[in-house]
Coordinates of C-alpha atoms and ligand atoms in Angstrom, one line a residue:
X29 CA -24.0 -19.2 -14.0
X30 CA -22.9 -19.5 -10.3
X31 CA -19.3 -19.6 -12.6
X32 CA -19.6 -16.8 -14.5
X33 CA -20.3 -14.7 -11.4
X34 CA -17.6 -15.7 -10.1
X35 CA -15.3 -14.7 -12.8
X36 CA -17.0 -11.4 -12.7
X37 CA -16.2 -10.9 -9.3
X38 CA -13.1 -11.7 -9.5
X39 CA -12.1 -9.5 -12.2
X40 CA -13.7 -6.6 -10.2
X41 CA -11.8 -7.1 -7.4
X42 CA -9.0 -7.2 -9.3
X43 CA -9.0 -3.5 -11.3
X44 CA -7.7 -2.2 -7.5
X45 CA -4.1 -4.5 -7.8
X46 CA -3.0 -1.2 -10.0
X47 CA -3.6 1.5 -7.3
X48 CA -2.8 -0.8 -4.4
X49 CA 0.7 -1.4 -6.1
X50 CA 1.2 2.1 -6.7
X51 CA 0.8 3.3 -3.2
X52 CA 3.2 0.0 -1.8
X53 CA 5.1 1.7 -4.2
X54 CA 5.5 5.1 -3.4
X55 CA 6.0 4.1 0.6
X56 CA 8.6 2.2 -0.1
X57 CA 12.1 3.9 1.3
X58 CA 14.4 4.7 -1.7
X59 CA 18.3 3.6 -1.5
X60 CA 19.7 6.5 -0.5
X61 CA 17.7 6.6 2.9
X62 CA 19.3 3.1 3.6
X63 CA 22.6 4.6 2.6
X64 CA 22.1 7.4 5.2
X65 CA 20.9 4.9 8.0
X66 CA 23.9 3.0 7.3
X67 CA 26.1 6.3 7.7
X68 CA 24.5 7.4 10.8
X69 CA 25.3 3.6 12.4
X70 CA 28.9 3.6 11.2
X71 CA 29.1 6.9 13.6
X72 CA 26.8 6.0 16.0
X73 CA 29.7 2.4 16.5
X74 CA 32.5 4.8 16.3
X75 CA 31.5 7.1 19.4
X76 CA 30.0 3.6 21.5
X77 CA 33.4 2.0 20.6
X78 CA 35.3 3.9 22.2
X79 CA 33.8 3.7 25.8
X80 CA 32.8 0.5 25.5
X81 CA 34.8 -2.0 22.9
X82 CA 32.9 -5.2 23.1
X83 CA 29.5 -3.4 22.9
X84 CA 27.9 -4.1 19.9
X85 CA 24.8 -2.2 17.6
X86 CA 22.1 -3.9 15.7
X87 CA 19.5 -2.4 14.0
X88 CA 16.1 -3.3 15.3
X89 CA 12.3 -2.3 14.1
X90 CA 10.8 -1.3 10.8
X91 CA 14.0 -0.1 9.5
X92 CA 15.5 -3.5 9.4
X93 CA 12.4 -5.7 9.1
X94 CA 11.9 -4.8 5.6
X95 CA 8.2 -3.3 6.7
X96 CA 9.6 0.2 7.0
X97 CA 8.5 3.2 5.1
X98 CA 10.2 5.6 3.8
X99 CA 11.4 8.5 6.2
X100 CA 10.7 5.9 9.2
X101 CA 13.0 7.1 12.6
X102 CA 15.5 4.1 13.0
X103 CA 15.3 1.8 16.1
X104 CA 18.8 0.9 17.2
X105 CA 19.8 -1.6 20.3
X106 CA 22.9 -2.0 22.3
X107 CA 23.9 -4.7 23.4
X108 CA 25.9 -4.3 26.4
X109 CA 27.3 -6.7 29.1
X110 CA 28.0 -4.4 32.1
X111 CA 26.5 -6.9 35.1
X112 CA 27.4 -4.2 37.3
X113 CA 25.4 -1.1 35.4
X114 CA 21.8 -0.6 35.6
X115 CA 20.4 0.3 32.2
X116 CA 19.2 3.8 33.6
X117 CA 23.1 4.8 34.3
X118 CA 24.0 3.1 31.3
X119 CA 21.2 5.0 29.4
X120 CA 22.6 8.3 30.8
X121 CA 26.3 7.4 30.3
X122 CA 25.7 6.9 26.5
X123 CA 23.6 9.6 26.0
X124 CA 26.4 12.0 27.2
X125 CA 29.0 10.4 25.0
X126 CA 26.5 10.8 22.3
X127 CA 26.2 14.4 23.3
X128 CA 29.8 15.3 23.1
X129 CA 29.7 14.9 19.5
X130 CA 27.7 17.4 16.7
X131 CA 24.0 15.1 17.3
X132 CA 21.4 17.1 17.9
X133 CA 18.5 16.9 21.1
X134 CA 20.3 13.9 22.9
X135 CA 17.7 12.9 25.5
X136 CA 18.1 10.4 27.8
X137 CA 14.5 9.0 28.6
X138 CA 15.1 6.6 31.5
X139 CA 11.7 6.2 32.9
X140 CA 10.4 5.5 29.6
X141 CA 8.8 1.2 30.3
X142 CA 11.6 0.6 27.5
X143 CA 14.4 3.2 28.8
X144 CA 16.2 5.1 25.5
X145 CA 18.4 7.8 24.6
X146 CA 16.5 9.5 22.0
X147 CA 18.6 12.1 19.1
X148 CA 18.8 13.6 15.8
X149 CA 21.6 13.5 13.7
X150 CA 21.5 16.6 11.8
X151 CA 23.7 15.4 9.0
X152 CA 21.8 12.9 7.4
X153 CA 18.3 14.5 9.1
X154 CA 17.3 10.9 10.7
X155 CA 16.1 10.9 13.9
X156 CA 17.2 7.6 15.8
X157 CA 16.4 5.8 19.5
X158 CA 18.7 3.9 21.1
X159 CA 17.5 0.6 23.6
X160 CA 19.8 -1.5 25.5
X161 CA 20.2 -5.2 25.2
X162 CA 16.2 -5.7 24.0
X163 CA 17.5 -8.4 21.9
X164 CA 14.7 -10.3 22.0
X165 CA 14.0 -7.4 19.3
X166 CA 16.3 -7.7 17.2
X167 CA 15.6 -11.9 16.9
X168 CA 12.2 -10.8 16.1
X169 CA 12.9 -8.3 13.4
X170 CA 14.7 -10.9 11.9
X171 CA 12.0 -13.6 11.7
X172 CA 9.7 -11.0 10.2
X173 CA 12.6 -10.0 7.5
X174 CA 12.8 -13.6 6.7
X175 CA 8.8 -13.8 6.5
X176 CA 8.9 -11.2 3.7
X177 CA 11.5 -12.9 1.9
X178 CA 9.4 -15.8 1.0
X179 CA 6.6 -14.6 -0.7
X180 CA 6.6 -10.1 -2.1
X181 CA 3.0 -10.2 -1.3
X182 CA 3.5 -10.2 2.5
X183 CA 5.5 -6.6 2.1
X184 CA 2.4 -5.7 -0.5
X185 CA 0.1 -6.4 2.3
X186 CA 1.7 -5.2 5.0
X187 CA 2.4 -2.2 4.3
X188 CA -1.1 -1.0 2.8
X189 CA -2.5 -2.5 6.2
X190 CA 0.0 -0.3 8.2
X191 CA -0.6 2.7 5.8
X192 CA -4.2 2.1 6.6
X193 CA -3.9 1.7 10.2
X194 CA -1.9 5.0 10.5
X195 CA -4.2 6.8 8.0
X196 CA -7.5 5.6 10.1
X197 CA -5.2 6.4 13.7
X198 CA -5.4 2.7 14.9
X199 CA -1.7 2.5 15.3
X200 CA -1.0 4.3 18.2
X201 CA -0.6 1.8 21.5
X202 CA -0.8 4.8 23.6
X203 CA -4.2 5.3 22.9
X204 CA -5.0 1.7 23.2
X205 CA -5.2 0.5 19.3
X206 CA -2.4 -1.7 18.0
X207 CA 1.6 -1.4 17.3
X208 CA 2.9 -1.6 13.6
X209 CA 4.7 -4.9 14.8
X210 CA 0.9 -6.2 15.5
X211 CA -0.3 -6.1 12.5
X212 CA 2.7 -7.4 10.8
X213 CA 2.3 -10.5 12.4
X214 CA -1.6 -10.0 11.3
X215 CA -0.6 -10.0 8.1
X216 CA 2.1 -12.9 8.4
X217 CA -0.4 -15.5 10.0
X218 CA -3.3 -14.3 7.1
X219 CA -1.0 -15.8 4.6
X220 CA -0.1 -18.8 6.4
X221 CA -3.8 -19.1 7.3
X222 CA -4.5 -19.6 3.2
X223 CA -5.5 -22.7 1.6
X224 CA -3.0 -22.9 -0.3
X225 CA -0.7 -21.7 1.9
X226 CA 1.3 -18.3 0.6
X227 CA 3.5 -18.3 4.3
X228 CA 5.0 -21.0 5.5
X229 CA 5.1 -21.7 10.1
X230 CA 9.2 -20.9 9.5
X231 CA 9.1 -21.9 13.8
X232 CA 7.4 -25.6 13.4
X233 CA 10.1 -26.0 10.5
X234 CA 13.6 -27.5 10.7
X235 CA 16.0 -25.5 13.4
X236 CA 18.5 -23.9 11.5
X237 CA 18.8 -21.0 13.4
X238 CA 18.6 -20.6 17.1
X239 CA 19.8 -18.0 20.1
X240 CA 18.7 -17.9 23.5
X241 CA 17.8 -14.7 24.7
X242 CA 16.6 -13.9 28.2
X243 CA 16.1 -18.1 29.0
X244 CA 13.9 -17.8 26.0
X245 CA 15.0 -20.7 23.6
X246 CA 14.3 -18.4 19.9
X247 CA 14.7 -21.1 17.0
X248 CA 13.0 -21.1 13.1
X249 CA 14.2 -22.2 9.6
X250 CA 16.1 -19.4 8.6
X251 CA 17.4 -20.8 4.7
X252 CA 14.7 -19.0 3.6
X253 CA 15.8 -19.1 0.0
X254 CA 15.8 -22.8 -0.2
X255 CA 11.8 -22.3 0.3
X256 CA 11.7 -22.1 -3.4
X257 CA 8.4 -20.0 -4.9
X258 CA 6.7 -21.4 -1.8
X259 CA 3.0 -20.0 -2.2
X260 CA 3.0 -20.2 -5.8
X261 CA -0.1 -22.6 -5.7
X262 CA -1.7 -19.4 -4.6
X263 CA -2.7 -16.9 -6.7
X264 CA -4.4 -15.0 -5.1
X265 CA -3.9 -11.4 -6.1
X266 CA -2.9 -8.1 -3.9
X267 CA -6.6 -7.2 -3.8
X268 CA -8.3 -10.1 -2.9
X269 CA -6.0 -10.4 0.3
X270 CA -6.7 -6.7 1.5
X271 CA -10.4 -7.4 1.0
X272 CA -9.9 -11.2 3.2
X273 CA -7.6 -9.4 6.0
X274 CA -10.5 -6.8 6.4
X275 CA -13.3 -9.3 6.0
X276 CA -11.4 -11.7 8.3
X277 CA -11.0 -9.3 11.3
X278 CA -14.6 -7.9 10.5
X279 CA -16.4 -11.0 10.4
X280 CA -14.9 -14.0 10.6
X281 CA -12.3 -14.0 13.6
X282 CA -13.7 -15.4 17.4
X283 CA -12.6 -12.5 19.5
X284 CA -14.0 -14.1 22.7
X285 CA -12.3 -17.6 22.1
X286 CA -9.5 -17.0 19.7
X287 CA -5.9 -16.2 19.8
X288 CA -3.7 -15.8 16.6
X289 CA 0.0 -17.3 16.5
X290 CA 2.4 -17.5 14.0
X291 CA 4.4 -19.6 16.2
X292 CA 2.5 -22.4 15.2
X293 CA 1.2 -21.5 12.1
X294 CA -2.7 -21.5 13.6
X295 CA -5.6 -20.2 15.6
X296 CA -5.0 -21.4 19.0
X297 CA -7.5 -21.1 22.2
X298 CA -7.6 -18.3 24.7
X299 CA -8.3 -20.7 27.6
X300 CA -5.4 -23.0 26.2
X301 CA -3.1 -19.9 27.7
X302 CA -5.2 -19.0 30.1
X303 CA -5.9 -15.4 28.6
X304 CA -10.0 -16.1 29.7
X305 CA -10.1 -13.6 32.3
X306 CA -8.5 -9.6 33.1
X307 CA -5.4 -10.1 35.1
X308 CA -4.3 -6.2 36.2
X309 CA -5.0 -4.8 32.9
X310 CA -4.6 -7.2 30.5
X311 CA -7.9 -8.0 29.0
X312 CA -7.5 -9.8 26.3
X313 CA -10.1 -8.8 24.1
X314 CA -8.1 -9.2 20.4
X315 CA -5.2 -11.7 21.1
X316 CA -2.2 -11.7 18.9
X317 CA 0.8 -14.0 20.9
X318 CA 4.1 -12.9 20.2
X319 CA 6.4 -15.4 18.4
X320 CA 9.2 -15.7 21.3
X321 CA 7.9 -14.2 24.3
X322 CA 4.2 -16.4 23.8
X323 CA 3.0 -15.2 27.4
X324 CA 2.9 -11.8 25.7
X325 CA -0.4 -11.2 24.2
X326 CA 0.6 -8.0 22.2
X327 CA -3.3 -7.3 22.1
X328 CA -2.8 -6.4 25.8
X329 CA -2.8 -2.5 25.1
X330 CA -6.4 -2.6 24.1
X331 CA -8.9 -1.8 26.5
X332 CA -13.0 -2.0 25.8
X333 CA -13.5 1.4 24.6
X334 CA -10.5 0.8 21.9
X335 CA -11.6 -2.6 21.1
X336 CA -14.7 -1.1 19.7
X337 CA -12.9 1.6 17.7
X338 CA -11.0 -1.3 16.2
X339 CA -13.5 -3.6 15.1
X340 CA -15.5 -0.8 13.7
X341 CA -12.7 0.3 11.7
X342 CA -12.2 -3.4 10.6
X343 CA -15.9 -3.7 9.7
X344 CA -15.3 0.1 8.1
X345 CA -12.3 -1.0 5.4
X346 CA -14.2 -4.6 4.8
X347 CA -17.7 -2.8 4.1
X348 CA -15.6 -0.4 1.5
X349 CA -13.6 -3.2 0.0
X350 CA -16.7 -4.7 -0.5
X351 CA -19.2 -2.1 -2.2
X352 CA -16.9 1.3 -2.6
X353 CA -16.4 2.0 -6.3
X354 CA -13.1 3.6 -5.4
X355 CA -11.9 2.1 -2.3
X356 CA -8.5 3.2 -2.5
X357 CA -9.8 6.8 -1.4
X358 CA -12.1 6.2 1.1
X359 CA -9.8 3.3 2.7
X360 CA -7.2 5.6 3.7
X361 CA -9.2 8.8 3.8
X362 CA -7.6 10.6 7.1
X363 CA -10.1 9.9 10.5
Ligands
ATP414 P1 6.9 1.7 12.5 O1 7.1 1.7 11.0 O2 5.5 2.1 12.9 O3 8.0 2.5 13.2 P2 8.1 -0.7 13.7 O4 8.2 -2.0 13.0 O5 9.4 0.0 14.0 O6 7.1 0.2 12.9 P3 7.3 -0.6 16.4 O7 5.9 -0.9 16.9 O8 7.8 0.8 16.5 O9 7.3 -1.0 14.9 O10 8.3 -1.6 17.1 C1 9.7 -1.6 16.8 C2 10.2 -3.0 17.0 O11 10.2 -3.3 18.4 C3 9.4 -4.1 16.4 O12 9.8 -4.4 15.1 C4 9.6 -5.3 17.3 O13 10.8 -5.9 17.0 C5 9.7 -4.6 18.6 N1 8.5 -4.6 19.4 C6 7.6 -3.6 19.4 N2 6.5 -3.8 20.2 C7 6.8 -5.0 20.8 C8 6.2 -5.7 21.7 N3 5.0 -5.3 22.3 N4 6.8 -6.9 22.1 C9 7.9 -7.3 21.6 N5 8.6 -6.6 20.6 C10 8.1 -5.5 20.3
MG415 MG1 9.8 2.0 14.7

């Protein structure tokens, strides 16, 4: 009996893999916007070339992580080695050779905690930012690309939780609720956290890639390919692993005690980094250590008014993947 209810469940659960495959569908970017990004970088190296040679441009963020939807702005970095140059002048100086050519609203934002020139280029319509030298960046968009290489229902899940997120306004750091790049490596430990496994820990695996960026040693198994079908002893479907994120961050994760990694693979202890107590204004009240930088608590921008928001929207999506005949409505139903 305790079977067959089960079975029934499971099936019910499952009738919402159609919808939830159609919207992952419909956000993701087509080819020709990846055509276009790649245009507006071949120009972008031109006009940088010629002041500076040696500098080079990586593209950074959602555009290159393989979480980006379509009609994202593109995150671009610089990477620069002018030891006598502060990045404000250096900021300003490309900004005015950006100017000089036919891109549109070139603003150099300089006080900005992460100084950029900002622009529009009005040929292919994207709108771009430009950092310099945050490579620690572009090392991390890559160990997120290579996440959702191993298993297609990482991108699945991602991106319904960040078109949720977006749709219920939790994404906005500003306001104290969480970055995109959060909840991506949400997602990312979820599916190592599943028994079976559908992620591998790619950092606690054989080194076979490895940079040092700002004295911080970044190393992971990059031969992603090699990883074969790697959570194939998984099956569990699109569905069930919106519905266990959601229940998960409802019910089930220790927000006083716990911190999430993907470094490692696990749930490690707050007072293990000493994140127990409010230093200036980190609190620490959802803790989410970033993969490189692991004194970085990327929780840090939520404070105890947006914690709440947060957990009532978790509690929110759960309680509607649970009992809503048509969740796929009400889930993303604007706030
Ligand atoms: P969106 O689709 O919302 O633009 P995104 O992936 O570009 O998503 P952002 O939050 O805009 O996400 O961040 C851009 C990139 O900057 C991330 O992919 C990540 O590499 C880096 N990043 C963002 N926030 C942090 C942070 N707090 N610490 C370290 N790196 C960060
Ligand atoms: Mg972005």
């Amino acid at each position: 009996r305790m079977y067959k209810r089960q079975l029934v469940c499971r099936r019910d659960i499952d009738v919402l893999n159609v919808p939830f495959l159609a919207i992952y569908e419909s956000l993701i970017p087509p080819e020709e916007e990846k055509q276009k990004q790649k245009q507006l970088m071949a120009l972008l190296e031109r006009l940088v070339s010629k002041e500076w040679p040696a500098a080079k441009l990586y593209l950074y963020g959602s555009c290159a992580n393989s979480f980006g939807v379509s009609k994202s702005d593109i995150d671009v970095c610089l990477a620069i080695e002018e030891a006598d140059m502060d990045k404000a002048k250096i900021i300003i100086k490309l900004a005015d050779i950006l100017q000089s050519d036919n891109l549109q609203n070139v603003q150099a934002l300089t006080r900005a905690r992460v100084p950029i020139v900002k622009l529009m280029d009005p040929v292919t319509g994207i709108s771009c930012d430009i950092c310099i030298n945050n490579l620690l960046a572009v090392v991390n968009t890559k160990l997120l690309r290579d996440y959702a290489l191993i298993d297609p229902r990482l991108r699945q899940l991602a991106f319904i939780i960040k078109h949720w997120a977006k749709s219920r306004r939790v994404n906005e750091t500003y306001h104290g609720t969480l970055s995109s790049y959060a909840y991506v490596l949400m997602c990312i430990h979820y599916l190592q956290m599943r028994r079976p496994a559908i992620l591998p820990c790619l950092q606690e695996m054989e080194t076979t890639y490895s940079v040092t960026v700002d004295d911080i040693n970044c190393a992971f198994f990059d031969k992603v390919e090699k990883l074969g079908d790697f959570g194939r002893h998984n099956k569990e479907t699109i569905a069930q692993l919106v519905r266990g994120f959601f229940h998960y961050w409802a019910y089930c994760h220790d927000y006083a005690n716990s911190v999430i990694s993907v470094r490692t693979g696990s749930i490690i202890s707050k007072r293990e980094k000493d994140w127990t107590r409010r230093i200036g204004n980190d609190r620490h009240l959802i803790c989410i250590e970033d993969p490189f930088e692991t004194s970085h608590d990327l929780g840090r921008v939520v404070d105890k008014y947006s914690i709440k928001v947060l957990r009532e929207e978790f509690e929110r999506a759960a309680e509607i993947m649970q009992n809503d005949p048509n969740p796929c409505i009400k889930l993303f139903e604007p706030y």
